[in-house]
mmCIF file of C-alpha atoms in Angstrom:
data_model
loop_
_atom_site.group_PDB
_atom_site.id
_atom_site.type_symbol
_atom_site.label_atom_id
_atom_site.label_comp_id
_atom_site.label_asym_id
_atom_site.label_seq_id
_atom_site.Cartn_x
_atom_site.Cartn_y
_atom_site.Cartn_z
ATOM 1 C CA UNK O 1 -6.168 -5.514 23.947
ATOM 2 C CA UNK O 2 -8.569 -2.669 23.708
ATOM 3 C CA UNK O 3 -8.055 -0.005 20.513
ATOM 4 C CA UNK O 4 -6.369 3.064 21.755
ATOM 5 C CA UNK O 5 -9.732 5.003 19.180
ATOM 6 C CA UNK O 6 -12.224 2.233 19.960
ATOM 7 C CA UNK O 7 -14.734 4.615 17.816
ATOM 8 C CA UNK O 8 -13.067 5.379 15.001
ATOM 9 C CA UNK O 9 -13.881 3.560 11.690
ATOM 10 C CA UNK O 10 -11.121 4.133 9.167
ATOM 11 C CA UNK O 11 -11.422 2.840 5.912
ATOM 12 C CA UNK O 12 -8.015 1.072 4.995
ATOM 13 C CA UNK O 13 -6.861 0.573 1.326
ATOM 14 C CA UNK O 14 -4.045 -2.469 1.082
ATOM 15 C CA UNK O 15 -2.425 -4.658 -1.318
ATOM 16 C CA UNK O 16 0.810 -5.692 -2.459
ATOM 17 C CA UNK O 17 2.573 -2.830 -4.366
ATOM 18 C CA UNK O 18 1.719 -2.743 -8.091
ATOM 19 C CA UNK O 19 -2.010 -4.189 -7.084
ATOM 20 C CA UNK O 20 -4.309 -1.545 -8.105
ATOM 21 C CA UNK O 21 -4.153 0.321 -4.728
ATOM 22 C CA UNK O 22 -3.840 3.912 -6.130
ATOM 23 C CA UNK O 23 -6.875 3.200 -9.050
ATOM 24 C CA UNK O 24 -8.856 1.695 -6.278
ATOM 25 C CA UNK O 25 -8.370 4.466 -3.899
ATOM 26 C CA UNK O 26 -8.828 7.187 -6.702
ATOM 27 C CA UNK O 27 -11.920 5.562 -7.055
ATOM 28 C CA UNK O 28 -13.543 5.429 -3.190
ATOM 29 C CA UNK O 29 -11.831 8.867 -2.779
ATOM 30 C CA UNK O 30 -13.876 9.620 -5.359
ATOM 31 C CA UNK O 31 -17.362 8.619 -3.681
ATOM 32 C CA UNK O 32 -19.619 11.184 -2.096
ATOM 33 C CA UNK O 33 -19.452 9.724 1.191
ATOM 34 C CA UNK O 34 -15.787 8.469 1.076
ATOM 35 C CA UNK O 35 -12.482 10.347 1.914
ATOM 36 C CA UNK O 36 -9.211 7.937 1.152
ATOM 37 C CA UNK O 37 -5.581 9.521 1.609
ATOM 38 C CA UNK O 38 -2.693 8.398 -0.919
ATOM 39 C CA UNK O 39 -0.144 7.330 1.431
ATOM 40 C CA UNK O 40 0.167 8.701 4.296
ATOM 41 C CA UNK O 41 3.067 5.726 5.035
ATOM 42 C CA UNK O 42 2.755 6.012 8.897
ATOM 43 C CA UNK O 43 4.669 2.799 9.709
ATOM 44 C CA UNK O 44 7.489 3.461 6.787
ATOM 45 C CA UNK O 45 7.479 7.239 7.104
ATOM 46 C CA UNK O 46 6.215 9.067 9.959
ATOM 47 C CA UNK O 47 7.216 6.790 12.693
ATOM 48 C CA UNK O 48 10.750 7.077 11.491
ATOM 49 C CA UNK O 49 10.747 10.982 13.045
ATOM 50 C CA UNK O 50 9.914 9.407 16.587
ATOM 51 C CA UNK O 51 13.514 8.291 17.641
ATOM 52 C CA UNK O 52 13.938 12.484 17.216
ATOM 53 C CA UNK O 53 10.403 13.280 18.610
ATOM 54 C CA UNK O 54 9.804 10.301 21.244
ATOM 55 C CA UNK O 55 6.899 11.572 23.132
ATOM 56 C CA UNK O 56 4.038 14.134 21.180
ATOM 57 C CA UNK O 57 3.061 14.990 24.349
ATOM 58 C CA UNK O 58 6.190 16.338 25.772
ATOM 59 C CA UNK O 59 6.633 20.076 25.544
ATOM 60 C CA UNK O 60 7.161 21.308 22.264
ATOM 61 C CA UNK O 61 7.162 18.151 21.101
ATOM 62 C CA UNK O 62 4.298 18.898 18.292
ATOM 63 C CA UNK O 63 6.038 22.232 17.169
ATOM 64 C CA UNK O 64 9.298 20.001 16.780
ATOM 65 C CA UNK O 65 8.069 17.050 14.874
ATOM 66 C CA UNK O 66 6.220 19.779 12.637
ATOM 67 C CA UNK O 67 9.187 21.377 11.804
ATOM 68 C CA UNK O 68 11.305 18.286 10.916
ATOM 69 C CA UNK O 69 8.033 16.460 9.157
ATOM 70 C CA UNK O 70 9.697 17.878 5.978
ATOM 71 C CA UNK O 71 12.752 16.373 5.798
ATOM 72 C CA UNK O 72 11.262 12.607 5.489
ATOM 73 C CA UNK O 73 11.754 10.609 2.212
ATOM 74 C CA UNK O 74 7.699 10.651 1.457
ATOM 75 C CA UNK O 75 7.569 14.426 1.727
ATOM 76 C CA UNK O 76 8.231 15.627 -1.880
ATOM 77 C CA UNK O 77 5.652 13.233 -3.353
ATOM 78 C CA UNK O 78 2.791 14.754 -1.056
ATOM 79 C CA UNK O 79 0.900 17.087 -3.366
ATOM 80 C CA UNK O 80 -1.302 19.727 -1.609
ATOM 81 C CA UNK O 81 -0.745 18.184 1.907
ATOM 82 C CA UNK O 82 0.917 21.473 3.113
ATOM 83 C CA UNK O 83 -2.729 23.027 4.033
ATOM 84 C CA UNK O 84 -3.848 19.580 5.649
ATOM 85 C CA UNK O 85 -1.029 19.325 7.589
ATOM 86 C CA UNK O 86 -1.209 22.637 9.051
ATOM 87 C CA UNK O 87 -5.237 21.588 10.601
ATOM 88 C CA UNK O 88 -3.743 18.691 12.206
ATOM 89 C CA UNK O 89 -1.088 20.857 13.619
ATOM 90 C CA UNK O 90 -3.976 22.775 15.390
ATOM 91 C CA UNK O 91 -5.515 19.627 16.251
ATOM 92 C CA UNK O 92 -2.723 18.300 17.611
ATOM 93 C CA UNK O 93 -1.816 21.150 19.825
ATOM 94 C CA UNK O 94 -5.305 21.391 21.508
ATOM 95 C CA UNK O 95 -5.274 17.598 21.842
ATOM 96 C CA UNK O 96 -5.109 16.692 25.708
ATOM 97 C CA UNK O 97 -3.483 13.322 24.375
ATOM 98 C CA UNK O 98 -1.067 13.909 21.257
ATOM 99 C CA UNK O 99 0.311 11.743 19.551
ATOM 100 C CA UNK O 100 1.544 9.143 16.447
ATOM 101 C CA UNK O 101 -1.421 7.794 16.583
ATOM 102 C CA UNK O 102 -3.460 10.805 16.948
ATOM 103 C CA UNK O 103 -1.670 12.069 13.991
ATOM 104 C CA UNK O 104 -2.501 9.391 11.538
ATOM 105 C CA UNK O 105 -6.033 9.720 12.719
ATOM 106 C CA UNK O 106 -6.452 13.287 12.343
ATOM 107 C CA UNK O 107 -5.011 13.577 9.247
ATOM 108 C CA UNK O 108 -7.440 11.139 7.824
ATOM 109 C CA UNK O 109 -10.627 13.246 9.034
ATOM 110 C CA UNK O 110 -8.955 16.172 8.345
ATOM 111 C CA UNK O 111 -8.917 15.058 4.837
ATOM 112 C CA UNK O 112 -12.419 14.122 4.912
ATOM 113 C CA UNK O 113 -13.740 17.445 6.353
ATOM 114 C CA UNK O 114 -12.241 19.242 3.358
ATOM 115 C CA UNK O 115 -14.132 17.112 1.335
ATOM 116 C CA UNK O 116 -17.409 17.414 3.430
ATOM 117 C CA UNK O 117 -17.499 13.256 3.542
ATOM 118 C CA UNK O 118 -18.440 11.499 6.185
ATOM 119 C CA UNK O 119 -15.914 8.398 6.041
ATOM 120 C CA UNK O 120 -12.271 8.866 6.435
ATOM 121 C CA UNK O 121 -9.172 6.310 5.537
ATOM 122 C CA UNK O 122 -5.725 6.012 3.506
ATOM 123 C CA UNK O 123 -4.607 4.174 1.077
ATOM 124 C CA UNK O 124 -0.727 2.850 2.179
ATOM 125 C CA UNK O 125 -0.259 -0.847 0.526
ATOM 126 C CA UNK O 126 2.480 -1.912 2.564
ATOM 127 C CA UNK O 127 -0.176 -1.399 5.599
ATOM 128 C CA UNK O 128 -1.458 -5.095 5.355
ATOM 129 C CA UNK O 129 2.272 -5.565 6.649
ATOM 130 C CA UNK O 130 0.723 -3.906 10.201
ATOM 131 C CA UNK O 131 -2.999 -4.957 10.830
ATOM 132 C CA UNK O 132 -2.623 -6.036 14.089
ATOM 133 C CA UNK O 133 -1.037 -3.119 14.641
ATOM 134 C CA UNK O 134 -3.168 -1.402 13.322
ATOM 135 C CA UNK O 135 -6.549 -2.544 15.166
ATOM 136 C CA UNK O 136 -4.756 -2.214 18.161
ATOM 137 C CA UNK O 137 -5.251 1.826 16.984
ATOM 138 C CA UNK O 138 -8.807 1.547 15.562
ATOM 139 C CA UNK O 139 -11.635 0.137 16.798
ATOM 140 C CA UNK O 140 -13.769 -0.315 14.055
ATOM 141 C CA UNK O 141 -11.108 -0.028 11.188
ATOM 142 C CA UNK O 142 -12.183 -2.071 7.932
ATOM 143 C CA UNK O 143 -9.507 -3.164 5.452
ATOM 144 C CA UNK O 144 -10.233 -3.431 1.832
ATOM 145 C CA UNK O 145 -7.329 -5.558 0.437
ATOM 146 C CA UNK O 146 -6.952 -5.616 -3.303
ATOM 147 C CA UNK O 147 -4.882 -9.099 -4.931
ATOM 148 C CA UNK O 148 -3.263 -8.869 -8.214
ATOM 149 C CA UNK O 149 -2.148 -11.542 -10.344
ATOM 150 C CA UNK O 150 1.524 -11.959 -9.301
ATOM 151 C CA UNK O 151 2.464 -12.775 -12.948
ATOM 152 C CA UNK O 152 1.236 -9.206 -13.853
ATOM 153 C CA UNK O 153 2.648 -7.374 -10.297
ATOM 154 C CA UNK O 154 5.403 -8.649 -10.445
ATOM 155 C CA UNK O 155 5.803 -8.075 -14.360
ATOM 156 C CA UNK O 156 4.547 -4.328 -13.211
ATOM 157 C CA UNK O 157 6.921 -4.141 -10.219
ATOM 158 C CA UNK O 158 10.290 -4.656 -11.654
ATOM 159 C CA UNK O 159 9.869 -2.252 -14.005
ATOM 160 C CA UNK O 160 9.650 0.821 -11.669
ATOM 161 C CA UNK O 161 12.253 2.973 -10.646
ATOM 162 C CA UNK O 162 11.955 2.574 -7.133
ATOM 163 C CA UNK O 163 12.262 -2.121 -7.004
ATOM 164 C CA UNK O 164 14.854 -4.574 -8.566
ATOM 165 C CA UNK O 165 14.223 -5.495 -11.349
ATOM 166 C CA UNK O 166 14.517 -9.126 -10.073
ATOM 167 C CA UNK O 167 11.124 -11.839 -10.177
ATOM 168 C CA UNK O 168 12.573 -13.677 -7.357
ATOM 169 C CA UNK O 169 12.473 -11.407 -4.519
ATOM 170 C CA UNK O 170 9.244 -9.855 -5.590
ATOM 171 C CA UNK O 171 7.443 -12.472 -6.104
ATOM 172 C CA UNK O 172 8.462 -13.437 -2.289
ATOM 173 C CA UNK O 173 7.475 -9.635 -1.370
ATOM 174 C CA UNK O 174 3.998 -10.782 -3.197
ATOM 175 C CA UNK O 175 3.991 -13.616 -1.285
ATOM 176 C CA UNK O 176 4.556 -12.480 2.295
ATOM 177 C CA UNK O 177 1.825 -9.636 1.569
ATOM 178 C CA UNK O 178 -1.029 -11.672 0.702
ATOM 179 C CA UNK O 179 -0.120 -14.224 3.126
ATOM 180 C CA UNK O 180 -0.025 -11.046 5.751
ATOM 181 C CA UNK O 181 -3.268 -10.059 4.779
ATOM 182 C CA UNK O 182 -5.173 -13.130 4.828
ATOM 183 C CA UNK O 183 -3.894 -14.294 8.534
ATOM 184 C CA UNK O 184 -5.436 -11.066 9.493
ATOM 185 C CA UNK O 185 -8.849 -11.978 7.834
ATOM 186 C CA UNK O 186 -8.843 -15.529 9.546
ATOM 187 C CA UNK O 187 -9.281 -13.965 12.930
ATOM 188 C CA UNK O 188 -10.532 -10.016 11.958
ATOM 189 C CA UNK O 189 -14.102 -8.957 13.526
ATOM 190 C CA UNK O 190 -16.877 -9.459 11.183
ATOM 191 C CA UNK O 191 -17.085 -6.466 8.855
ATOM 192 C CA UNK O 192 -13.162 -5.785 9.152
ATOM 193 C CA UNK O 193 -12.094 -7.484 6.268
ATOM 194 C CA UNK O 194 -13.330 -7.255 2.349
ATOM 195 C CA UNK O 195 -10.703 -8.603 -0.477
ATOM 196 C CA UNK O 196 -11.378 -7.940 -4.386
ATOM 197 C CA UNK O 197 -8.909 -8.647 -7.428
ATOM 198 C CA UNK O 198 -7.706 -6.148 -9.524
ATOM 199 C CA UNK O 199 -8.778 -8.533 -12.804
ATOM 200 C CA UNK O 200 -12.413 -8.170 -11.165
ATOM 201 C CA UNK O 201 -11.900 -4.316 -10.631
ATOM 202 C CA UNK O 202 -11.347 -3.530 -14.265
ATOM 203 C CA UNK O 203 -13.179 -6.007 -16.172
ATOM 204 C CA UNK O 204 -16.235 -5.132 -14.311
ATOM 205 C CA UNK O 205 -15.594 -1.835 -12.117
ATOM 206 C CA UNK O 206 -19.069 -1.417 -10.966
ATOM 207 C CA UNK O 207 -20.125 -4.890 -9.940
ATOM 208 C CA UNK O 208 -17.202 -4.875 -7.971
ATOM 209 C CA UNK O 209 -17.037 -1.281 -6.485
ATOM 210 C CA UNK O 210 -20.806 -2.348 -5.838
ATOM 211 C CA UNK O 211 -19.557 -5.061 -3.330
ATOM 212 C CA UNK O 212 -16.861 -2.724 -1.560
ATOM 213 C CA UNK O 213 -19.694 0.006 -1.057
ATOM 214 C CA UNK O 214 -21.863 -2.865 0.100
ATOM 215 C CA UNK O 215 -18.823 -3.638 2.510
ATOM 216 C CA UNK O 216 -18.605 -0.100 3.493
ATOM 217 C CA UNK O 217 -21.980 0.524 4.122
ATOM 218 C CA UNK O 218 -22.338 2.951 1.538
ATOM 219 C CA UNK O 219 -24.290 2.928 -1.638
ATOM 220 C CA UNK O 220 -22.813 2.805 -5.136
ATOM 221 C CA UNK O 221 -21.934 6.250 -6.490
ATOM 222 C CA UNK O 222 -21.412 6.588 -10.821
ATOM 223 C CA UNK O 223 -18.573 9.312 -9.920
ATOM 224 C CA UNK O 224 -15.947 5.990 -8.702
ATOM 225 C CA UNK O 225 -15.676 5.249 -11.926
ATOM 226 C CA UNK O 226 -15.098 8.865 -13.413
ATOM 227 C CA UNK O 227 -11.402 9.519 -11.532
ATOM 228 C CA UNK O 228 -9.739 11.173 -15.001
ATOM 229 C CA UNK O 229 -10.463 14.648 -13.497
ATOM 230 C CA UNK O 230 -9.308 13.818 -9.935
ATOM 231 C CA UNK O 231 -5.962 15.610 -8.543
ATOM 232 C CA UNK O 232 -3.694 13.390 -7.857
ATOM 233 C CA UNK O 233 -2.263 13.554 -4.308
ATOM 234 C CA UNK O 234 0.965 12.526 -4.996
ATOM 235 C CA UNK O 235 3.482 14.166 -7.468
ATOM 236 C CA UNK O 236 6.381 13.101 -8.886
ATOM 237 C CA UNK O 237 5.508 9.658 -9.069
ATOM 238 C CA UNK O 238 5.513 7.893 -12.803
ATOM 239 C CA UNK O 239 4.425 4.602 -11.568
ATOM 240 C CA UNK O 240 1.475 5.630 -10.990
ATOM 241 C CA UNK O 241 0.257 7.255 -14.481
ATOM 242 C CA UNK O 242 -1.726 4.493 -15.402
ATOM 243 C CA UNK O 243 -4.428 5.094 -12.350
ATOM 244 C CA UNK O 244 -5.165 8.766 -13.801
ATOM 245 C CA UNK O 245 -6.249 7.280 -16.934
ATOM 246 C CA UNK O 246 -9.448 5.860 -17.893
ATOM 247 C CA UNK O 247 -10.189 2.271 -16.192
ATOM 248 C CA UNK O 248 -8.682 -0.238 -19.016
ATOM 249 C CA UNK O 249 -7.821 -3.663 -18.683
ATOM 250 C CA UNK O 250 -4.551 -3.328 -20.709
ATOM 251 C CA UNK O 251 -2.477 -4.455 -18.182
ATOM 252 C CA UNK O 252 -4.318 -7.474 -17.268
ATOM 253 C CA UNK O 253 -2.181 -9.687 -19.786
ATOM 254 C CA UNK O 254 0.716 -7.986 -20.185
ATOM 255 C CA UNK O 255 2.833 -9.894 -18.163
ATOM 256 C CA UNK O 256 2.520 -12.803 -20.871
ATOM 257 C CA UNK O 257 4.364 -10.267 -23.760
ATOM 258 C CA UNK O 258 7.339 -8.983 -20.928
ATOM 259 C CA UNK O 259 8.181 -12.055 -19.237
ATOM 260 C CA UNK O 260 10.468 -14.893 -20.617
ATOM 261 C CA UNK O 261 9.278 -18.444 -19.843
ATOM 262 C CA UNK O 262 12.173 -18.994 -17.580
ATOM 263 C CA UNK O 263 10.753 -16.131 -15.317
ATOM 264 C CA UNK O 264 7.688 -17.300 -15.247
ATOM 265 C CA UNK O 265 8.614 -20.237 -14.197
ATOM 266 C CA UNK O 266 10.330 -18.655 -11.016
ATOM 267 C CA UNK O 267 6.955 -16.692 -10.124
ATOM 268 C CA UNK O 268 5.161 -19.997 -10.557
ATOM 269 C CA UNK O 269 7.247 -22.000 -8.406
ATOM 270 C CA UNK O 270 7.728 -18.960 -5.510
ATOM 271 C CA UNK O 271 4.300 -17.865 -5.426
ATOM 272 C CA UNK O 272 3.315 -21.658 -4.895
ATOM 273 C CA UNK O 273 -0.068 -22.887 -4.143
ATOM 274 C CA UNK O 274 -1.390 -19.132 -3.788
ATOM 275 C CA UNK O 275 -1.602 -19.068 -7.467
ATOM 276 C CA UNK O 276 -4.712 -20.875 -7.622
ATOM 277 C CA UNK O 277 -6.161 -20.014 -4.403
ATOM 278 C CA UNK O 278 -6.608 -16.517 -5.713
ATOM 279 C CA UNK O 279 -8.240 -17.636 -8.864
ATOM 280 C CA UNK O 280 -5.160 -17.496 -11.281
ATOM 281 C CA UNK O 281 -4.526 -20.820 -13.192
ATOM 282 C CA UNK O 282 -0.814 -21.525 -13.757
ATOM 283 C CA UNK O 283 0.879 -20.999 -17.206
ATOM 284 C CA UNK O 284 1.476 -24.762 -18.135
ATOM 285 C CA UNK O 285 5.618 -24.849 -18.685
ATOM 286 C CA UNK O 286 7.610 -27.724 -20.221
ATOM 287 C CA UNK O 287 10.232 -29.042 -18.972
ATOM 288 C CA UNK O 288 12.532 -26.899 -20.982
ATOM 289 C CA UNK O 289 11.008 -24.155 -19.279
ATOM 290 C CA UNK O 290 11.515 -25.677 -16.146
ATOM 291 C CA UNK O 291 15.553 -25.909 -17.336
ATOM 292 C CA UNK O 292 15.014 -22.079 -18.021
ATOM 293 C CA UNK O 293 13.898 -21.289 -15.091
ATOM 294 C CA UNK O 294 16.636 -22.607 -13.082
ATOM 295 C CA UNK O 295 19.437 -21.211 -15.231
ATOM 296 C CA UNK O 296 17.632 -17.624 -14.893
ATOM 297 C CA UNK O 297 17.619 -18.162 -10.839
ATOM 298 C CA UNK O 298 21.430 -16.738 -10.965
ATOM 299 C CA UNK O 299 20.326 -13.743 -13.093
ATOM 300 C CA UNK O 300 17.240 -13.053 -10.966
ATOM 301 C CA UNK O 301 19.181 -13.136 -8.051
ATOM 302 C CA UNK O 302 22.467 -10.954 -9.624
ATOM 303 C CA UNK O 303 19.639 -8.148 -10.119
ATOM 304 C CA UNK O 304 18.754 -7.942 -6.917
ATOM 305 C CA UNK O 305 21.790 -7.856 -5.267
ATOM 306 C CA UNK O 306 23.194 -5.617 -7.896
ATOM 307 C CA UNK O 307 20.056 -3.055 -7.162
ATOM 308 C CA UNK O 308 20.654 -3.369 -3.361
ATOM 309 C CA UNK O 309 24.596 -2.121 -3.451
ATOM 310 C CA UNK O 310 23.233 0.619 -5.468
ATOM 311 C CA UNK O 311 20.631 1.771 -4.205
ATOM 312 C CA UNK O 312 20.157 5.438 -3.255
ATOM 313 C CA UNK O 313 17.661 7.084 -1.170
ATOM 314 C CA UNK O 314 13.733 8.262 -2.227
ATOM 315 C CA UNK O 315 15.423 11.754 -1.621
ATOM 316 C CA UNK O 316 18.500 12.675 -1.728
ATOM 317 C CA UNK O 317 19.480 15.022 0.845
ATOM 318 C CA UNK O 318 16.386 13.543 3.122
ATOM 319 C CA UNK O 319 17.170 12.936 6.773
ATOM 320 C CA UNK O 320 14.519 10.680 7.481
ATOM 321 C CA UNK O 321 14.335 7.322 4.997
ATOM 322 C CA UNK O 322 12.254 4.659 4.765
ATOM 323 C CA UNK O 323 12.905 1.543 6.376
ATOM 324 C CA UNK O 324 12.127 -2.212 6.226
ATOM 325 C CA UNK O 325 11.020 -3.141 9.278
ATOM 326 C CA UNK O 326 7.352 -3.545 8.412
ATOM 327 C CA UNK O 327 8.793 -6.166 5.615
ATOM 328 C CA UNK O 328 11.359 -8.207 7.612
ATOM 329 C CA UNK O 329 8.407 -8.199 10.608
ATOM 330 C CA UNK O 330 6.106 -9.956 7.672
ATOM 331 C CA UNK O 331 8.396 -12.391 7.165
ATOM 332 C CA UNK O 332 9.620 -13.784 10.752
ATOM 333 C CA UNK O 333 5.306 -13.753 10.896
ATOM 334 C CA UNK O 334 5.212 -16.249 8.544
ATOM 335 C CA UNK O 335 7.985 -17.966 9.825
ATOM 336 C CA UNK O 336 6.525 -18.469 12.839
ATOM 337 C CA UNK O 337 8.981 -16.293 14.798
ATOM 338 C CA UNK O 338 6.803 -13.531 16.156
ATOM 339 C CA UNK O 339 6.448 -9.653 15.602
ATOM 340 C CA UNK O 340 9.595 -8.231 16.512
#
């Protein structure tokens, strides 16, 4: 199937959530050439206005879906998007073709002509969940996928406001998001498809921003690593302190300090082969830990279902939420069952 923008080149940032994806795309967004949006959450957040807005091309269809953009979940944790969206408002009206798509394309450059850059993209993790999707947009996109230790994500995930604080189901979210991302690098176009670890990123930040810009087709630029002074472009958002402080490899063994052996043994066992296919040796457990690990299933599993019955929305009041669609699509994928 041919790319509905068989020119464009975006520039797509992806990763399981709690990978690195906001330090790494402070870091390109950062780069003279490069322009990198936090989360612009098309599949998870602006598509969910099209059952109201079906068509962009309809009359007044723009002028409506402008109006009710605000009242999506994302919207309060946009910082300074008010002026961007407003430019691909124009856009969009003088567009002979509007639409979804159009949107989530002009909102990229129009983020990288305020920056006078030359390469556009966004950073949205749960992305790698839509690829396919995805190229069937862009041409020439090119994904940068970033892999974390699921020890440490998972350690890093449960403790945010917004996921249980289970290690089953996370580890299985893990799980289904690498696996997503590397079927789509067994058959991408050469030059589509660059994957770095997050232990790599901060141990040694500019060998390995040095092999993305090599990716990119951009040179190395010092400023990546200087993204202290950088506006954030989200707000409201405490999960994401850490990637508007100085690069630090704190977090790279945490996970050994705030998990009990039982737990580990869970992520071990979910996360499977993976483990060491990604470069991560296995914690070696006895079999007491082993014994741990299935008395803690229960508990793991009691978290999770206790965060699911109360679970509120991103924003109260919102009219627009988030779905899962993107996740339960990942997994019948790698179940074999299709897309839908």
């Amino acid at each position: 199937m041919a790319a509905l923008f068989p020119d464009a080149d975006p520039v797509l940032v992806v990763g399981a959530a709690r990978s690195g994806t906001t330090l790494l795309q402070r870091m390109l967004d950062s780069h003279p050439e490069l322009s990198v949006l936090d989360e612009l959450t098309y599949f998870n957040g602006i598509l969910q206005l099209r059952p109201a807005v079906p068509d962009l091309a309809a009359p007044g269809a723009v002028e409506r879906f402008f109006e009710l953009l605000p009242r999506l979940d994302q919207y309060p944790y946009w910082n300074g998007m008010e002026d961007l969206f407003a430019e691909v408002r124009r856009r969009l009206l003088a567009d002979p073709r509007p639409s979804y798509e159009a949107f989530y394309l002009h909102a990229m450059q129009v983020h990288a002509a305020r920056g006078g850059k030359r390469r556009y993209g966004d950073k949205t993790p749960e992305n790698l969940r839509s690829l396919d999707e995805l190229s069937a947009i862009f041409g020439r996109l090119q994904v940068v996928h970033i892999v974390r230790d699921p020890r440490a994500n998972v350690a890093s995930r449960k403790a945010t406001e917004w996921s249980s604080a289970d290690v089953v189901t996370n580890t299985l979210k893990w799980r289904l998001d690498v696996t997503a991302a590397r079927r789509f690098a067994a058959t991408a176009a050469p030059g589509a498809y660059h994957e770095l670890r997050y232990e790599d990123l901060v141990t040694e930040p500019e060998a390995t921003l040095s092999r993305v810009c090599a990716f990119l087709g951009v040179g190395f630029a010092p400023a990546m690593l200087d993204t202290e002074r950088k506006a954030a472009l989200f707000r409201n958002s405490s999960w994401k302190d850490n990637a508007l402080r100085p690069v630090s490899t704190d977090s790279v063994a945490r996970w050994r300090t705030t998990l009990g052996r039982g737990q580990l043994g869970l992520i071990q066992a979910t996360a499977g082969p993976m483990l060491r296919q990604h470069g991560y040796a296995p914690e070696r457990l006895t079999a007491v830990d082993w014994l741990r690990a299935g008395s803690r299933a229960p508990v793991e599993l009691g978290r999770w279902l206790r965060f699911k019955l109360a679970r509120r929305p991103m924003t109260p009041g919102a009219e627009f939420h988030a779905g899962s669609a993107d996740l339960w699509r990942s997994l019948r994928r790698s179940l074999g069952l299709g897309g839908r």
